[in-house]
CSV table of C-alpha atoms in Angstrom, one decimal:
chain,number,residue,atom,x,y,z
U,26,MET,CA,1.3,17.4,12.7
U,27,PHE,CA,-0.5,15.1,15.2
U,28,ARG,CA,-3.8,16.2,13.6
U,29,HIS,CA,-2.5,15.3,10.2
U,30,TYR,CA,-1.3,12.0,11.5
U,31,LEU,CA,-4.8,11.2,12.9
U,32,ALA,CA,-6.4,12.3,9.6
U,33,ALA,CA,-4.1,10.0,7.7
U,34,LEU,CA,-4.7,7.2,10.2
U,35,GLY,CA,-8.4,7.5,9.8
U,36,PHE,CA,-8.2,7.8,6.0
U,37,LEU,CA,-5.9,4.8,5.4
U,38,THR,CA,-7.1,2.5,8.3
U,39,ARG,CA,-10.0,2.0,10.6
U,40,MET,CA,-7.8,2.7,13.6
U,41,GLY,CA,-8.1,6.5,13.6
U,42,PRO,CA,-10.9,9.0,14.2
U,43,ALA,CA,-12.8,10.8,11.5
U,44,VAL,CA,-11.1,14.2,11.3
U,45,ARG,CA,-13.3,17.0,10.1
U,46,ASP,CA,-12.2,18.8,7.0
U,47,PRO,CA,-8.7,17.1,6.8
U,48,ASP,CA,-5.9,18.6,4.8
U,49,MET,CA,-5.1,15.4,2.9
U,50,ALA,CA,-2.2,17.0,1.0
U,51,ALA,CA,-0.5,17.8,4.4
U,52,CYS,CA,-1.0,14.2,5.5
U,53,VAL,CA,1.0,12.7,2.6
U,54,PRO,CA,4.5,12.7,4.2
U,55,LEU,CA,3.0,10.8,7.2
U,56,PHE,CA,1.6,8.0,5.1
U,57,PRO,CA,4.6,5.7,6.0
U,58,VAL,CA,4.2,6.6,9.7
U,59,VAL,CA,0.6,5.3,9.4
U,60,GLY,CA,2.0,2.2,7.7
U,61,ALA,CA,4.4,1.7,10.5
U,62,THR,CA,1.6,2.0,13.0
U,63,LEU,CA,-0.4,-0.6,11.2
U,64,GLY,CA,2.6,-2.8,10.9
U,65,LEU,CA,3.2,-2.7,14.7
U,66,VAL,CA,-0.4,-3.5,15.4
U,67,LEU,CA,-0.2,-6.5,13.0
U,68,ALA,CA,3.3,-7.8,14.1
U,69,ALA,CA,3.3,-7.1,17.8
U,70,PRO,CA,0.9,-9.9,18.8
U,71,LEU,CA,2.9,-12.3,16.7
U,72,ALA,CA,6.2,-11.2,18.3
U,73,LEU,CA,4.6,-11.7,21.7
U,74,GLY,CA,3.8,-15.3,20.9
U,75,LEU,CA,0.4,-15.4,19.1
U,76,PHE,CA,0.3,-18.5,17.0
U,77,ALA,CA,3.8,-19.4,18.1
U,78,GLY,CA,4.9,-22.6,16.4
U,79,HIS,CA,2.1,-22.3,13.8
U,80,PRO,CA,3.4,-20.0,11.0
U,81,LEU,CA,0.5,-20.8,8.7
U,82,ALA,CA,-2.0,-19.7,11.2
U,83,GLY,CA,0.1,-16.6,11.9
U,84,GLY,CA,0.3,-15.8,8.2
U,85,PHE,CA,-3.5,-16.2,7.9
U,86,TYR,CA,-4.0,-13.8,10.8
U,87,TYR,CA,-1.5,-11.3,9.3
U,88,GLY,CA,-3.2,-11.2,5.9
U,89,LEU,CA,-6.8,-11.2,7.3
U,90,ALA,CA,-6.1,-8.5,10.0
U,91,ASN,CA,-4.4,-6.3,7.4
U,92,VAL,CA,-7.5,-6.4,5.2
U,93,TRP,CA,-9.8,-5.8,8.1
U,94,LEU,CA,-7.9,-2.9,9.6
U,95,THR,CA,-7.7,-1.2,6.2
U,96,ARG,CA,-11.3,-1.9,5.3
U,97,GLY,CA,-10.1,-3.8,2.2
U,98,LEU,CA,-9.6,-0.3,0.6
U,99,HIS,CA,-6.2,-1.0,-1.0
U,100,CYS,CA,-7.1,-4.5,-2.1
U,101,ASP,CA,-10.2,-3.1,-3.8
U,102,GLY,CA,-8.0,-0.6,-5.7
U,103,PHE,CA,-5.5,-3.4,-6.6
U,104,ALA,CA,-8.4,-5.5,-8.1
U,105,ASP,CA,-9.9,-2.5,-9.9
U,106,VAL,CA,-6.6,-1.6,-11.6
U,107,ALA,CA,-6.2,-5.3,-12.6
U,108,ASP,CA,-9.6,-5.4,-14.1
U,109,ALA,CA,-9.0,-2.2,-16.1
U,110,TRP,CA,-5.6,-3.3,-17.2
U,111,GLY,CA,-6.8,-6.7,-18.3
U,112,SER,CA,-9.5,-5.1,-20.5
U,113,PHE,CA,-6.9,-3.9,-23.0
U,114,THR,CA,-8.8,-0.6,-23.2
U,115,THR,CA,-7.4,2.9,-22.8
U,116,GLY,CA,-8.6,6.3,-21.8
U,117,GLU,CA,-12.1,6.9,-20.5
U,118,ARG,CA,-13.1,3.3,-21.1
U,119,PHE,CA,-10.2,2.1,-18.9
U,120,PHE,CA,-11.5,4.3,-16.0
U,121,ALA,CA,-15.1,3.2,-16.6
U,122,ILE,CA,-14.1,-0.4,-16.1
U,123,MET,CA,-12.1,0.6,-13.0
U,124,LYS,CA,-15.2,2.3,-11.5
U,125,ASP,CA,-17.5,-0.7,-12.2
U,126,SER,CA,-18.5,-2.2,-8.9
U,127,ARG,CA,-18.6,-5.7,-10.4
U,128,ILE,CA,-15.3,-7.6,-10.2
U,129,GLY,CA,-14.0,-9.3,-13.3
U,130,ALA,CA,-11.6,-12.2,-13.9
U,131,PHE,CA,-8.5,-10.1,-13.7
U,132,GLY,CA,-9.7,-8.5,-10.5
U,133,GLY,CA,-10.5,-11.8,-9.0
U,134,MET,CA,-7.0,-13.2,-9.8
U,135,ALA,CA,-5.4,-10.0,-8.4
U,136,LEU,CA,-7.3,-10.5,-5.1
U,137,VAL,CA,-6.1,-14.1,-4.9
U,138,ALA,CA,-2.5,-13.0,-5.6
U,139,ALA,CA,-2.7,-10.1,-3.0
U,140,MET,CA,-4.3,-12.0,-0.2
U,141,GLY,CA,-2.7,-15.3,-0.9
U,142,GLY,CA,0.7,-13.7,-1.2
U,143,ALA,CA,0.4,-11.9,2.1
U,144,PHE,CA,-0.7,-15.1,3.8
U,145,LEU,CA,2.0,-17.4,2.3
U,146,LEU,CA,4.9,-14.9,2.4
U,147,GLY,CA,3.9,-13.9,5.9
U,148,ALA,CA,3.9,-17.6,7.0
U,149,GLU,CA,7.4,-18.1,5.5
U,150,LEU,CA,8.7,-15.1,7.3
U,151,LEU,CA,7.2,-16.2,10.6
U,152,ALA,CA,8.8,-19.7,10.1
U,153,ALA,CA,12.1,-18.0,9.6
U,154,GLY,CA,11.7,-15.9,12.8
U,155,ARG,CA,11.5,-12.6,10.8
U,156,VAL,CA,8.4,-11.2,12.4
U,157,TRP,CA,9.4,-7.5,12.2
U,158,THR,CA,9.7,-7.7,8.4
U,159,LEU,CA,5.9,-8.0,8.5
U,160,ALA,CA,5.8,-4.6,10.3
U,161,PHE,CA,8.0,-3.0,7.6
U,162,ALA,CA,5.8,-4.0,4.7
U,163,PRO,CA,2.9,-1.6,5.4
U,164,ALA,CA,5.4,1.3,5.8
U,165,LEU,CA,7.0,0.5,2.4
U,166,GLY,CA,3.6,0.2,0.9
U,167,ARG,CA,2.6,3.7,1.8
U,168,ALA,CA,5.9,5.1,0.8
U,169,GLY,CA,5.4,3.5,-2.6
U,170,ALA,CA,2.0,5.2,-2.9
U,171,VAL,CA,3.7,8.6,-2.2
U,172,ALA,CA,6.3,7.9,-4.8
U,173,LEU,CA,3.6,7.1,-7.4
U,174,MET,CA,1.8,10.4,-6.5
U,175,ARG,CA,5.1,12.2,-7.0
U,176,VAL,CA,5.7,10.9,-10.5
U,177,CYS,CA,2.0,11.3,-11.5
U,178,ARG,CA,1.1,14.6,-9.9
U,179,ASP,CA,0.1,16.0,-13.2
U,180,LEU,CA,-2.4,13.2,-13.9
U,181,ALA,CA,-5.0,13.7,-11.1
U,182,ARG,CA,-8.4,12.2,-11.7
U,183,PRO,CA,-11.5,13.3,-9.6
U,184,GLY,CA,-11.8,11.6,-6.3
U,185,LEU,CA,-10.2,11.2,-2.9
U,186,GLY,CA,-6.8,10.5,-4.5
U,187,SER,CA,-6.7,13.9,-6.1
U,188,LEU,CA,-6.9,15.5,-2.7
U,189,CYS,CA,-3.6,13.8,-1.8
U,190,LEU,CA,-1.5,14.4,-4.9
U,191,PRO,CA,-0.7,18.1,-4.3
U,192,GLY,CA,1.1,17.0,-1.1
U,193,ALA,CA,3.5,14.8,-3.0
U,194,THR,CA,6.2,17.4,-3.3
U,195,TRP,CA,9.8,16.4,-3.7
U,196,ALA,CA,10.4,17.3,0.0
U,197,ASN,CA,7.5,15.3,1.2
U,198,THR,CA,8.3,12.3,-1.0
U,199,LEU,CA,11.9,12.4,0.3
U,200,VAL,CA,10.6,12.4,3.9
U,201,ALA,CA,8.3,9.5,3.2
U,202,CYS,CA,11.0,7.5,1.6
U,203,ILE,CA,13.6,8.2,4.3
U,204,VAL,CA,11.0,7.1,7.0
U,205,ALA,CA,10.5,3.8,5.2
U,206,LEU,CA,14.2,3.2,4.7
U,207,VAL,CA,15.0,3.8,8.3
U,208,LEU,CA,12.2,1.5,9.5
U,209,GLY,CA,13.4,-1.1,7.0
U,210,PHE,CA,17.0,-0.9,8.2
U,211,PHE,CA,16.0,-1.6,11.8
U,212,TRP,CA,13.1,-4.0,11.2
U,213,ALA,CA,14.1,-5.9,8.2
U,214,GLY,CA,17.9,-5.4,7.7
U,215,ALA,CA,19.9,-3.6,5.1
U,216,ALA,CA,19.8,-6.4,2.4
U,217,THR,CA,16.1,-6.9,2.7
U,218,THR,CA,15.4,-3.2,2.6
U,219,ALA,CA,17.5,-2.7,-0.5
U,220,ALA,CA,15.9,-5.6,-2.3
U,221,ALA,CA,12.4,-4.5,-1.2
U,222,CYS,CA,13.0,-0.9,-2.5
U,223,GLY,CA,14.2,-2.3,-5.8
U,224,ILE,CA,11.2,-4.5,-6.3
U,225,ALA,CA,8.9,-1.7,-5.1
U,226,ALA,CA,10.5,0.7,-7.6
U,227,VAL,CA,9.5,-1.6,-10.4
U,228,VAL,CA,5.9,-1.8,-9.1
U,229,VAL,CA,5.7,2.0,-9.0
U,230,TRP,CA,7.3,2.4,-12.5
U,231,LYS,CA,4.8,-0.1,-14.0
U,232,LEU,CA,1.8,1.6,-12.4
U,233,ALA,CA,3.1,5.1,-13.5
U,234,ARG,CA,3.4,3.8,-17.1
U,235,LEU,CA,-0.1,2.5,-17.0
U,236,ALA,CA,-1.4,5.8,-15.6
U,237,ARG,CA,0.3,7.8,-18.2
U,238,ARG,CA,-0.9,5.6,-21.0
U,239,ASN,CA,-4.5,6.1,-19.9
U,240,GLY,CA,-4.2,9.8,-18.9
U,241,GLY,CA,-4.8,9.7,-15.2
U,242,VAL,CA,-4.2,8.4,-11.7
U,243,ASN,CA,-6.8,8.0,-8.9
U,244,GLY,CA,-7.2,6.4,-5.5
U,245,ASP,CA,-7.3,2.9,-7.0
U,246,PHE,CA,-3.8,3.4,-8.4
U,247,LEU,CA,-2.6,4.4,-5.0
U,248,GLY,CA,-4.2,1.4,-3.4
U,249,ALA,CA,-2.6,-0.8,-6.0
U,250,ALA,CA,0.8,0.8,-5.2
U,251,ILE,CA,0.3,0.0,-1.5
U,252,VAL,CA,-0.5,-3.6,-2.1
U,253,GLY,CA,2.2,-4.1,-4.7
U,254,CYS,CA,4.9,-2.5,-2.5
U,255,GLU,CA,3.8,-4.5,0.6
U,256,LEU,CA,4.2,-7.7,-1.4
U,257,ALA,CA,7.6,-6.4,-2.6
U,258,ALA,CA,8.7,-6.1,1.1
U,259,LEU,CA,7.4,-9.5,2.0
U,260,THR,CA,9.0,-11.1,-1.1
U,261,ALA,CA,12.4,-9.5,-0.4
U,262,GLY,CA,12.2,-10.7,3.2
U,263,CYS,CA,11.9,-14.3,1.9
U,264,LEU,CA,14.7,-13.9,-0.6
U,265,PHE,CA,17.2,-12.2,1.7
Protein backbone atom coordinates (compact mmCIF):
# COMPACT_ATOMS: atom_id res chain seq x y z
CA MET A 1 0.00 0.00 0.00
CA PHE A 2 2.87 2.38 0.79
CA ARG A 3 4.31 1.80 -2.69
CA HIS A 4 0.93 2.64 -4.20
CA TYR A 5 0.78 5.77 -2.08
CA LEU A 6 4.23 6.86 -3.30
CA ALA A 7 3.21 6.15 -6.90
CA ALA A 8 0.05 8.25 -6.51
CA LEU A 9 2.03 11.00 -4.76
CA GLY A 10 4.53 11.10 -7.62
CA PHE A 11 1.77 11.01 -10.23
CA LEU A 12 -0.45 13.73 -8.76
CA THR A 13 2.24 15.99 -7.28
CA ARG A 14 5.95 16.72 -7.49
CA MET A 15 6.40 15.60 -3.85
CA GLY A 16 6.78 11.89 -4.52
CA PRO A 17 9.43 9.75 -6.21
CA ALA A 18 9.04 8.29 -9.66
CA VAL A 19 7.86 4.70 -9.08
CA ARG A 20 8.83 2.28 -11.81
CA ASP A 21 5.90 0.52 -13.49
CA PRO A 22 3.25 1.82 -11.07
CA ASP A 23 -0.11 0.07 -10.83
CA MET A 24 -2.20 3.20 -11.24
CA ALA A 25 -5.49 1.34 -10.81
CA ALA A 26 -4.38 0.20 -7.35
CA CYS A 27 -3.46 3.80 -6.48
CA VAL A 28 -6.97 5.15 -7.02
CA PRO A 29 -8.39 4.72 -3.47
CA LEU A 30 -5.34 6.57 -2.14
CA PHE A 31 -5.94 9.69 -4.23
CA PRO A 32 -7.68 11.56 -1.35
CA VAL A 33 -4.80 10.56 0.96
CA VAL A 34 -2.43 12.23 -1.49
CA GLY A 35 -4.77 15.21 -1.50
CA ALA A 36 -4.63 15.31 2.30
CA THR A 37 -0.82 15.20 2.16
CA LEU A 38 -0.80 18.11 -0.26
CA GLY A 39 -3.33 19.96 1.88
CA LEU A 40 -1.18 19.59 4.99
CA VAL A 41 1.91 20.82 3.16
CA LEU A 42 -0.03 23.86 1.94
CA ALA A 43 -1.88 24.67 5.17
CA ALA A 44 0.68 23.85 7.88
CA PRO A 45 2.94 26.89 7.23
CA LEU A 46 -0.12 29.15 7.34
CA ALA A 47 -1.30 27.52 10.58
CA LEU A 48 2.17 28.11 12.04
CA GLY A 49 1.96 31.83 11.32
CA LEU A 50 3.24 32.34 7.78
CA PHE A 51 1.70 35.60 6.49
CA ALA A 52 -0.14 36.01 9.81
CA GLY A 53 -2.31 39.10 9.61
CA HIS A 54 -1.99 39.25 5.83
CA PRO A 55 -4.73 36.99 4.41
CA LEU A 56 -4.32 38.23 0.85
CA ALA A 57 -0.66 37.25 0.87
CA GLY A 58 -1.57 33.92 2.45
CA GLY A 59 -4.22 33.30 -0.19
CA PHE A 60 -1.73 34.09 -2.95
CA TYR A 61 0.78 31.69 -1.40
CA TYR A 62 -1.87 28.97 -1.13
CA GLY A 63 -2.97 29.22 -4.75
CA LEU A 64 0.54 29.55 -6.18
CA ALA A 65 2.04 26.76 -4.06
CA ASN A 66 -0.83 24.45 -5.03
CA VAL A 67 -0.13 25.00 -8.73
CA TRP A 68 3.62 24.57 -8.28
CA LEU A 69 3.37 21.37 -6.23
CA THR A 70 1.00 19.81 -8.76
CA ARG A 71 3.03 21.05 -11.76
CA GLY A 72 -0.10 22.84 -12.95
CA LEU A 73 -1.33 19.46 -14.17
CA HIS A 74 -4.91 19.80 -12.97
CA CYS A 75 -5.30 23.44 -13.98
CA ASP A 76 -4.13 22.46 -17.44
CA GLY A 77 -6.88 19.83 -17.63
CA PHE A 78 -9.44 22.33 -16.34
CA ALA A 79 -8.47 24.78 -19.08
CA ASP A 80 -8.45 22.10 -21.80
CA VAL A 81 -11.94 20.92 -20.88
CA ALA A 82 -13.18 24.53 -20.86
CA ASP A 83 -11.74 25.16 -24.33
CA ALA A 84 -13.35 22.03 -25.74
CA TRP A 85 -16.67 22.76 -24.02
CA GLY A 86 -16.68 26.33 -25.31
CA SER A 87 -16.15 25.17 -28.88
CA PHE A 88 -19.70 23.71 -29.05
CA THR A 89 -18.32 20.71 -30.93
CA THR A 90 -18.83 17.05 -30.10
CA GLY A 91 -17.09 13.72 -30.54
CA GLU A 92 -13.59 13.55 -32.01
CA ARG A 93 -13.51 17.27 -32.80
CA PHE A 94 -14.17 17.96 -29.09
CA PHE A 95 -11.15 15.88 -28.08
CA ALA A 96 -8.99 17.33 -30.85
CA ILE A 97 -9.55 20.81 -29.40
CA MET A 98 -8.83 19.46 -25.93
CA LYS A 99 -5.47 18.08 -27.09
CA ASP A 100 -4.44 21.32 -28.81
CA SER A 101 -1.49 22.79 -26.90
CA ARG A 102 -2.70 26.33 -27.64
CA ILE A 103 -5.04 27.87 -25.10
CA GLY A 104 -8.23 29.52 -26.24
CA ALA A 105 -10.48 32.16 -24.73
CA PHE A 106 -12.52 29.69 -22.68
CA GLY A 107 -9.38 28.02 -21.37
CA GLY A 108 -7.94 31.38 -20.40
CA MET A 109 -11.11 32.34 -18.54
CA ALA A 110 -11.11 28.96 -16.79
CA LEU A 111 -7.54 29.48 -15.57
CA VAL A 112 -8.42 32.93 -14.23
CA ALA A 113 -11.43 31.45 -12.43
CA ALA A 114 -9.45 28.52 -11.02
CA MET A 115 -6.39 30.42 -9.82
CA GLY A 116 -8.24 33.58 -8.86
CA GLY A 117 -10.84 31.53 -7.01
CA ALA A 118 -8.22 29.64 -5.01
CA PHE A 119 -6.46 32.91 -4.17
CA LEU A 120 -9.55 34.91 -3.16
CA LEU A 121 -11.45 32.13 -1.40
CA GLY A 122 -8.28 31.08 0.38
CA ALA A 123 -7.75 34.65 1.59
CA GLU A 124 -11.34 34.80 2.87
CA LEU A 125 -10.90 31.57 4.80
CA LEU A 126 -7.63 32.76 6.31
CA ALA A 127 -9.25 36.02 7.37
CA ALA A 128 -11.95 33.95 9.10
CA GLY A 129 -9.34 31.78 10.83
CA ARG A 130 -10.37 28.62 8.92
CA VAL A 131 -6.94 27.52 7.76
CA TRP A 132 -7.67 23.78 7.94
CA THR A 133 -10.46 24.07 5.40
CA LEU A 134 -7.62 24.85 2.99
CA ALA A 135 -6.15 21.45 3.81
CA PHE A 136 -9.49 19.72 3.18
CA ALA A 137 -9.94 21.11 -0.34
CA PRO A 138 -7.23 19.01 -2.09
CA ALA A 139 -8.57 15.84 -0.46
CA LEU A 140 -12.11 16.52 -1.69
CA GLY A 141 -10.73 17.37 -5.12
CA ARG A 142 -9.12 13.94 -5.51
CA ALA A 143 -12.21 12.19 -4.15
CA GLY A 144 -14.21 14.01 -6.82
CA ALA A 145 -11.87 12.69 -9.50
CA VAL A 146 -12.39 9.14 -8.21
CA ALA A 147 -16.17 9.64 -8.27
CA LEU A 148 -15.98 10.85 -11.88
CA MET A 149 -13.91 7.79 -12.79
CA ARG A 150 -16.55 5.57 -11.20
CA VAL A 151 -19.47 6.97 -13.19
CA CYS A 152 -17.45 7.10 -16.43
CA ARG A 153 -15.50 3.83 -16.22
CA ASP A 154 -16.93 2.70 -19.54
CA LEU A 155 -15.78 5.84 -21.40
CA ALA A 156 -11.98 5.55 -21.15
CA ARG A 157 -9.94 7.39 -23.78
CA PRO A 158 -6.26 6.58 -24.49
CA GLY A 159 -3.82 8.21 -22.09
CA LEU A 160 -2.74 8.22 -18.46
CA GLY A 161 -6.30 8.63 -17.26
CA SER A 162 -7.26 5.28 -18.77
CA LEU A 163 -4.71 3.57 -16.50
CA CYS A 164 -6.59 4.81 -13.44
CA LEU A 165 -10.20 4.11 -14.45
CA PRO A 166 -10.14 0.32 -13.81
CA GLY A 167 -9.31 1.09 -10.18
CA ALA A 168 -12.51 3.08 -9.65
CA THR A 169 -14.52 0.12 -8.38
CA TRP A 170 -17.46 0.71 -6.10
CA ALA A 171 -15.36 -0.40 -3.11
CA ASN A 172 -12.43 1.88 -3.95
CA THR A 173 -14.74 4.81 -4.66
CA LEU A 174 -16.46 4.28 -1.30
CA VAL A 175 -13.08 4.23 0.47
CA ALA A 176 -12.00 7.45 -1.28
CA CYS A 177 -15.25 9.22 -0.39
CA ILE A 178 -15.14 8.08 3.24
CA VAL A 179 -11.56 9.33 3.60
CA ALA A 180 -12.58 12.74 2.25
CA LEU A 181 -15.67 12.88 4.49
CA VAL A 182 -13.70 12.03 7.64
CA LEU A 183 -11.03 14.59 6.84
CA GLY A 184 -13.69 17.18 6.11
CA PHE A 185 -15.47 16.52 9.40
CA PHE A 186 -12.30 17.11 11.42
CA TRP A 187 -10.73 19.86 9.33
CA ALA A 188 -13.69 21.85 8.03
CA GLY A 189 -16.70 20.89 10.17
CA ALA A 190 -19.87 18.99 9.39
CA ALA A 191 -21.81 21.85 7.77
CA THR A 192 -18.96 22.86 5.46
CA THR A 193 -18.27 19.24 4.52
CA ALA A 194 -21.92 18.58 3.68
CA ALA A 195 -22.15 21.72 1.56
CA ALA A 196 -18.83 21.01 -0.15
CA CYS A 197 -19.92 17.49 -1.05
CA GLY A 198 -23.18 18.82 -2.47
CA ILE A 199 -21.42 21.38 -4.67
CA ALA A 200 -18.78 18.81 -5.68
CA ALA A 201 -21.53 16.36 -6.67
CA VAL A 202 -22.89 18.96 -9.11
CA VAL A 203 -19.38 19.46 -10.56
CA VAL A 204 -18.93 15.70 -11.07
CA TRP A 205 -22.42 15.36 -12.55
CA LYS A 206 -21.83 18.16 -15.07
CA LEU A 207 -18.46 16.72 -16.12
CA ALA A 208 -19.95 13.23 -16.44
CA ARG A 209 -22.73 14.57 -18.68
CA LEU A 210 -20.16 16.33 -20.85
CA ALA A 211 -18.06 13.16 -21.09
CA ARG A 212 -21.04 11.02 -22.06
CA ARG A 213 -22.19 13.53 -24.66
CA ASN A 214 -18.79 13.34 -26.32
CA GLY A 215 -18.15 9.65 -25.85
CA GLY A 216 -15.11 9.62 -23.60
CA VAL A 217 -13.25 10.68 -20.48
CA ASN A 218 -9.51 11.28 -20.15
CA GLY A 219 -6.96 12.77 -17.79
CA ASP A 220 -8.07 16.33 -18.59
CA PHE A 221 -11.53 15.51 -17.24
CA LEU A 222 -9.98 14.15 -14.05
CA GLY A 223 -7.92 17.32 -13.65
CA ALA A 224 -11.04 19.41 -14.16
CA ALA A 225 -12.83 17.38 -11.48
CA ILE A 226 -9.98 17.99 -9.04
CA VAL A 227 -9.95 21.74 -9.60
CA GLY A 228 -13.74 22.04 -9.58
CA CYS A 229 -14.15 20.04 -6.37
CA GLU A 230 -11.32 21.95 -4.65
CA LEU A 231 -13.15 25.17 -5.43
CA ALA A 232 -16.35 23.54 -4.13
CA ALA A 233 -14.67 22.96 -0.75
CA LEU A 234 -13.30 26.50 -0.58
CA THR A 235 -16.65 28.00 -1.55
CA ALA A 236 -18.50 25.92 1.04
CA GLY A 237 -16.00 27.05 3.66
CA CYS A 238 -16.83 30.67 2.93
CA LEU A 239 -20.59 30.02 2.91
CA PHE A 240 -20.68 28.01 6.15
